[in-house]
Coordinates of C-alpha atoms in Angstrom, one line a residue:
M30 CA 49.9 82.6 117.9
R31 CA 51.1 79.6 119.6
V32 CA 53.9 77.9 119.7
G33 CA 55.5 74.5 121.3
I34 CA 58.9 74.2 122.1
V35 CA 60.5 71.2 122.7
G36 CA 64.1 70.4 125.0
W37 CA 65.9 70.0 128.0
F38 CA 64.7 72.8 129.9
G39 CA 63.7 73.1 133.9
S40 CA 66.6 70.9 134.9
D41 CA 68.3 73.8 136.5
N42 CA 71.5 74.1 134.0
L43 CA 71.4 78.3 133.4
G44 CA 72.1 77.8 129.8
D45 CA 69.5 75.6 128.8
E46 CA 66.8 78.2 130.6
I47 CA 68.7 81.1 128.6
L48 CA 68.2 79.1 125.5
L49 CA 65.0 78.7 126.4
H50 CA 64.1 82.5 127.2
S51 CA 66.1 84.1 123.7
L52 CA 63.6 82.1 121.7
I53 CA 60.6 82.8 123.2
T54 CA 61.6 86.2 123.1
C55 CA 62.9 86.1 119.4
V56 CA 58.9 84.6 118.6
R57 CA 57.7 87.7 120.5
E58 CA 60.2 90.0 118.2
V59 CA 57.5 88.7 115.2
K60 CA 54.2 87.8 117.2
E61 CA 54.2 89.6 120.5
N62 CA 51.1 88.2 121.7
A63 CA 52.4 84.3 121.1
S64 CA 51.7 81.7 123.8
F65 CA 53.7 78.8 124.4
V66 CA 54.0 75.1 125.5
V67 CA 56.7 73.9 126.4
F68 CA 57.9 70.3 126.5
C69 CA 60.1 69.2 128.7
P70 CA 61.9 67.1 131.7
N71 CA 60.2 69.3 135.0
P72 CA 57.6 71.2 133.2
D73 CA 56.8 72.9 136.7
R74 CA 60.1 74.5 136.8
V75 CA 59.8 75.8 133.4
A76 CA 56.3 77.3 134.0
E77 CA 57.8 78.9 137.2
L78 CA 60.9 80.5 135.9
H79 CA 59.5 81.3 132.5
G80 CA 55.3 82.1 133.0
V81 CA 54.1 79.6 130.1
Q82 CA 52.2 76.3 129.8
T83 CA 54.4 73.1 130.0
E84 CA 53.9 69.6 129.2
H85 CA 55.9 66.8 130.1
M86 CA 58.0 65.0 127.3
P87 CA 56.0 61.8 126.1
V88 CA 58.3 59.4 127.6
L89 CA 57.2 55.7 127.3
R90 CA 58.6 54.7 130.7
A91 CA 57.1 56.8 133.4
R92 CA 55.0 57.2 136.1
G93 CA 50.9 58.1 133.8
A94 CA 53.1 57.7 130.1
S95 CA 49.5 56.9 128.5
E96 CA 47.7 60.1 130.2
R97 CA 51.0 62.0 128.9
Q98 CA 50.5 60.8 125.8
V99 CA 47.4 62.4 125.2
A100 CA 48.1 65.2 126.7
V101 CA 51.0 66.0 124.5
Q102 CA 49.0 65.0 121.5
R103 CA 46.5 67.5 122.4
A104 CA 48.7 70.3 123.1
I105 CA 50.7 69.3 119.8
K106 CA 47.3 70.0 118.1
S107 CA 46.7 73.2 119.2
C108 CA 50.3 74.9 118.0
Q109 CA 50.2 76.6 115.0
L110 CA 54.3 75.5 115.3
L111 CA 56.5 72.8 116.7
L112 CA 59.9 73.6 117.5
L113 CA 62.7 71.5 118.3
G114 CA 65.4 72.8 120.5
P115 CA 67.3 74.5 121.0
G116 CA 70.2 73.0 122.2
T117 CA 71.6 69.4 122.1
V118 CA 68.4 67.7 122.4
F119 CA 69.7 64.9 119.6
Q120 CA 71.8 62.4 122.0
E121 CA 71.9 58.2 121.3
R122 CA 74.1 58.5 123.8
S123 CA 75.5 60.7 126.7
P124 CA 76.5 59.7 130.7
N125 CA 72.8 59.6 131.5
L126 CA 71.4 57.5 128.6
S127 CA 71.4 54.8 126.9
W128 CA 71.4 54.0 123.0
P129 CA 69.2 55.0 121.6
G130 CA 69.1 58.2 123.5
T131 CA 67.0 60.7 122.7
L132 CA 66.1 59.8 119.1
P133 CA 62.7 57.7 119.3
M134 CA 60.6 60.2 121.4
F135 CA 61.9 62.9 118.7
A136 CA 60.5 60.7 116.1
R137 CA 57.6 60.2 118.2
I138 CA 57.3 64.0 118.5
I139 CA 57.4 64.0 114.9
A140 CA 54.7 62.2 114.2
M141 CA 51.9 63.1 116.5
A142 CA 53.0 66.8 114.6
K143 CA 51.9 64.8 111.6
L144 CA 49.2 63.3 113.3
A145 CA 47.6 66.6 114.4
G146 CA 48.5 68.8 111.3
T147 CA 51.4 70.8 113.4
P148 CA 54.1 72.1 110.9
V149 CA 57.5 71.0 112.5
A150 CA 60.8 73.0 112.5
T151 CA 64.3 72.7 114.6
V152 CA 66.1 76.2 116.0
G153 CA 69.4 76.0 116.6
V154 CA 69.7 72.8 117.6
G155 CA 73.0 70.5 118.0
V156 CA 73.8 66.4 117.9
R157 CA 76.0 64.7 120.3
E158 CA 79.5 63.1 119.1
G159 CA 79.7 59.6 119.2
G160 CA 76.2 58.3 117.1
T161 CA 75.7 55.6 114.8
P162 CA 74.5 55.0 111.3
F163 CA 71.5 54.0 112.6
G164 CA 71.3 57.7 114.3
R165 CA 72.5 59.3 110.8
Q166 CA 69.4 57.5 109.3
V167 CA 66.6 58.9 112.4
L168 CA 68.2 62.2 112.1
R169 CA 68.1 62.4 108.0
L170 CA 64.4 61.3 108.5
I171 CA 63.4 63.9 111.0
G172 CA 65.0 67.0 108.9
A173 CA 62.5 65.6 105.8
S174 CA 60.0 65.7 108.0
C175 CA 60.8 69.5 108.6
V176 CA 59.6 72.6 107.4
A177 CA 62.8 74.3 108.6
V178 CA 66.2 73.0 109.7
G179 CA 68.2 75.7 111.6
V180 CA 70.9 73.9 113.5
R181 CA 74.0 75.5 115.7
D182 CA 76.9 74.3 114.0
E183 CA 78.6 72.7 110.6
R184 CA 79.0 69.3 112.2
T185 CA 75.4 69.4 113.4
A186 CA 74.5 70.2 109.8
S187 CA 75.8 67.4 108.0
H188 CA 73.9 65.4 110.0
F189 CA 70.6 66.9 108.1
G190 CA 71.6 67.1 104.9
S191 CA 72.1 70.4 102.4
G192 CA 68.9 71.7 103.3
A193 CA 69.9 72.9 107.4
E194 CA 70.2 76.1 107.7
V195 CA 73.5 76.9 110.2
I196 CA 72.1 79.8 112.7
G197 CA 74.2 79.1 115.5
D198 CA 73.7 79.2 119.3
M199 CA 70.0 81.0 119.9
A200 CA 72.1 82.4 122.9
Y201 CA 73.7 84.5 120.5
T202 CA 69.9 86.5 120.2
L203 CA 70.0 87.0 124.3
P204 CA 69.5 90.5 124.2
L205 CA 71.9 92.5 126.3
P206 CA 71.3 95.3 128.9
D207 CA 73.7 98.4 128.3
L208 CA 76.9 96.6 130.5
D209 CA 79.3 98.4 132.5
R210 CA 82.6 97.6 131.3
A211 CA 84.5 99.3 134.2
D212 CA 87.5 98.6 135.4
S213 CA 87.1 96.5 138.4
G214 CA 90.8 95.6 139.1
R215 CA 92.1 92.0 137.5
R216 CA 89.4 89.7 138.0
F217 CA 88.6 86.3 137.3
A218 CA 85.6 84.0 136.6
L219 CA 85.5 80.0 136.4
S220 CA 82.8 77.7 135.1
M221 CA 83.4 74.0 135.7
R222 CA 81.3 71.3 135.2
P223 CA 81.5 67.6 136.7
L224 CA 83.1 65.6 134.3
A225 CA 83.8 61.6 133.3
P226 CA 86.4 60.7 136.7
D227 CA 89.6 59.8 134.2
L228 CA 88.9 63.2 133.2
E229 CA 87.8 65.5 136.4
G230 CA 90.7 64.5 138.2
S231 CA 93.2 66.1 136.4
L232 CA 91.2 68.8 135.0
L233 CA 90.5 70.0 138.3
A234 CA 94.1 69.6 139.4
A235 CA 95.0 71.7 136.8
T236 CA 92.3 74.5 136.7
S237 CA 92.6 75.2 140.8
A238 CA 96.3 75.6 140.2
C239 CA 96.1 78.3 137.8
A240 CA 93.5 80.0 139.8
G241 CA 96.1 79.6 142.5
R242 CA 98.5 81.2 140.7
L243 CA 95.8 84.0 139.1
R244 CA 95.3 84.8 142.8
Q245 CA 98.8 85.0 144.1
E246 CA 99.9 87.4 141.1
G247 CA 96.7 89.7 142.3
W248 CA 93.9 88.3 141.2
S249 CA 90.2 87.8 142.7
G250 CA 88.1 85.1 141.4
T251 CA 84.7 83.5 141.3
F252 CA 83.3 80.1 141.0
L253 CA 80.3 81.1 139.0
P254 CA 77.4 78.0 139.0
M255 CA 75.8 77.4 135.7
A256 CA 73.8 74.2 136.7
F257 CA 72.7 72.4 139.6
G258 CA 71.3 69.2 138.1
R259 CA 67.6 69.4 138.8
G260 CA 66.8 65.5 138.0
A261 CA 69.6 65.0 136.3
H262 CA 72.5 63.2 137.6
G263 CA 75.9 64.4 137.5
E264 CA 75.2 67.8 136.6
D265 CA 75.5 69.8 139.9
D266 CA 78.6 72.3 139.6
R267 CA 78.3 72.9 143.3
V268 CA 79.9 69.6 143.9
I269 CA 82.8 70.8 142.0
Y270 CA 83.1 73.8 144.0
E271 CA 82.6 72.0 147.1
R272 CA 85.3 69.2 146.3
A273 CA 88.3 71.8 144.5
F274 CA 87.4 75.4 145.4
R275 CA 86.1 76.4 148.3
D276 CA 89.0 77.2 150.0
L277 CA 90.3 79.4 146.5
L278 CA 86.9 81.5 144.7
D279 CA 84.2 82.9 146.2
L280 CA 80.9 81.7 145.0
D281 CA 79.0 83.4 142.4
S282 CA 75.4 84.0 143.0
T283 CA 73.0 82.7 140.4
P284 CA 69.7 83.6 138.0
L285 CA 68.4 80.3 139.5
D286 CA 68.3 81.1 143.5
G287 CA 64.3 81.9 142.8
S288 CA 64.9 85.3 144.8
R289 CA 64.0 87.3 141.6
P290 CA 62.2 86.8 138.5
L291 CA 65.0 85.1 135.9
V292 CA 64.9 88.1 133.5
G293 CA 66.0 90.8 135.9
A294 CA 68.0 88.3 137.8
L295 CA 69.8 87.6 134.5
R296 CA 70.4 90.8 134.1
D297 CA 71.9 91.5 136.9
W298 CA 74.2 88.0 136.5
L299 CA 75.5 89.1 132.9
Q300 CA 76.4 92.8 135.0
S301 CA 78.4 91.1 137.1
L302 CA 80.5 88.7 134.2
A303 CA 80.9 91.8 132.5
T304 CA 83.1 93.3 135.3
N305 CA 85.5 90.1 134.6
Q306 CA 88.9 90.3 132.5
L307 CA 89.4 87.0 132.3
V308 CA 86.7 83.7 132.4
L309 CA 88.2 80.3 132.4
G310 CA 85.0 78.1 131.3
T311 CA 83.6 74.3 130.7
R312 CA 80.3 75.6 130.8
L313 CA 79.4 76.1 126.9
H314 CA 77.4 79.1 127.6
A315 CA 79.4 80.3 130.1
A316 CA 82.0 80.6 127.5
L317 CA 79.9 82.4 125.2
L318 CA 77.9 84.9 127.2
A319 CA 81.5 86.3 128.3
V320 CA 82.7 86.3 124.7
A321 CA 79.4 87.7 123.9
I322 CA 80.0 90.3 126.2
G323 CA 83.5 90.7 125.4
V324 CA 85.0 89.5 127.9
P325 CA 88.3 87.4 127.2
T326 CA 87.6 84.1 127.3
V327 CA 89.6 80.6 127.6
A328 CA 87.1 77.5 126.2
I329 CA 87.4 73.8 128.0
A330 CA 86.5 72.0 125.0
Y331 CA 85.1 68.7 126.8
E332 CA 82.8 68.2 124.4
R333 CA 83.2 68.9 120.3
K334 CA 79.8 71.6 120.5
V335 CA 82.9 73.8 122.6
H336 CA 85.6 73.3 120.2
D337 CA 83.4 73.8 117.7
A338 CA 81.8 77.0 118.8
F339 CA 84.8 78.5 119.4
V340 CA 86.5 77.7 116.0
D341 CA 83.4 79.6 114.6
L342 CA 84.1 82.6 116.1
G343 CA 87.7 82.4 115.3
L344 CA 89.3 81.8 118.9
R345 CA 90.7 78.7 118.3
E346 CA 94.2 79.5 120.1
F347 CA 91.9 80.3 123.5
L348 CA 90.9 76.9 123.2
V349 CA 92.7 73.9 125.6
P350 CA 91.4 70.2 126.0
P351 CA 90.2 68.7 129.1
D352 CA 93.4 66.8 129.7
V353 CA 95.4 70.2 129.5
D354 CA 98.4 70.9 132.2
A355 CA 98.4 73.6 134.8
E356 CA 101.3 75.6 133.0
T357 CA 99.2 75.4 129.8
L358 CA 96.3 76.6 131.3
Y359 CA 98.1 79.0 132.7
R360 CA 99.9 80.8 129.9
T361 CA 96.5 80.4 127.6
A362 CA 94.6 82.6 130.6
T363 CA 96.7 85.4 130.3
A364 CA 97.3 85.5 126.9
A365 CA 93.8 85.7 126.5
A366 CA 93.2 88.4 129.2
A367 CA 96.4 90.5 126.7
S368 CA 94.2 90.1 123.9
A369 CA 91.1 92.5 124.7
E370 CA 90.8 93.9 121.4
Q371 CA 90.6 90.1 119.8
F372 CA 87.7 89.8 122.2
R373 CA 85.8 92.6 121.4
E374 CA 85.9 91.7 117.3
A375 CA 84.7 87.9 118.3
A376 CA 81.3 90.1 120.5
Q377 CA 80.9 91.8 117.2
R378 CA 80.8 88.4 115.5
V379 CA 78.6 86.9 117.8
A380 CA 76.4 89.9 117.4
A381 CA 76.4 89.3 113.8
Q382 CA 75.9 85.7 114.2
G383 CA 72.4 86.8 116.5
R384 CA 70.9 88.1 113.5
I385 CA 71.2 85.2 111.2
A386 CA 69.6 83.3 114.3
Q387 CA 67.1 86.0 114.9
G388 CA 65.9 86.3 111.1
F389 CA 65.6 82.3 110.7
V390 CA 62.7 82.4 113.3
T391 CA 61.6 85.6 112.0
A392 CA 61.0 84.1 108.4
L393 CA 59.5 80.8 110.2
V394 CA 57.1 82.1 112.1
K395 CA 56.2 85.1 109.5
R396 CA 55.6 82.1 106.9
L397 CA 53.6 80.0 109.5
G398 CA 52.0 82.7 111.6

């Protein structure tokens, strides 16, 4: 079976690469010999990380766009199934996109798949907030054109209608190695991403003050860089580290540094993450993977998707807004660190949701493969 996957992969965002790795793994649980072609912004990088065939996304305003359209059409026709997602692929606006964002491109991909006779489904997708009535109409049409609609959360489901199925974040399906949660002392990790200037300044002040206070109390700390902004403006977490945390926290390693194959490097990264007794995170997948392995976590909800994920996991009390003050962040962090049992229960909910997502993919692949 040949499966096409369309998403924002190859920009050196660890969360996105984990989503792609998780989806490929889910498909291969059903079809061990499945082959893949991934349509993405940075095909060479995706091929390097995941060892799959790749094609550029069919954007119209790029050098060689007409040749790309032909290559994409040919690749879609070779697939027995085309999957949109996972991740927040549907965006009308973002710091890097003007209206109408990605929606016309995905509508065009749907049309190309229909012409090729290739069935389309969404898997673990999200819709970025700030949409318009026009965007909602386009999303309804996209949903109606799919043989199955699997979405990340209830809010996204409302954009697609009653046929949408909430399957959760595909990262919940990530196979977790046997992790050593042995006591390594009081250790915390911080994930912080670039934000709009009106939010970033105050949040940096609050997080650095909280981290400094934890250090004074005997905690050791590391900074988790989750994204490096390959081809994406304002996405390099190392900028934040250099600006605010270089003299306060050690810089953690990343599975994307190229020194090892992704699968092995990811396993070691998860093992390192498991040695923490606390994680503070703006990056969604830093927070979700910490919860998945039972690490007490405070999520800084810079976007609705972070808020929705923690509410769905029963962790609302450990959510803070991006304009949080240092004292509130510190109190929430220490409360989370003292709630280990609550996070062990949340890890079980993550595993249960992962089984739902795997079941969705399994049923889809069996039906069409």
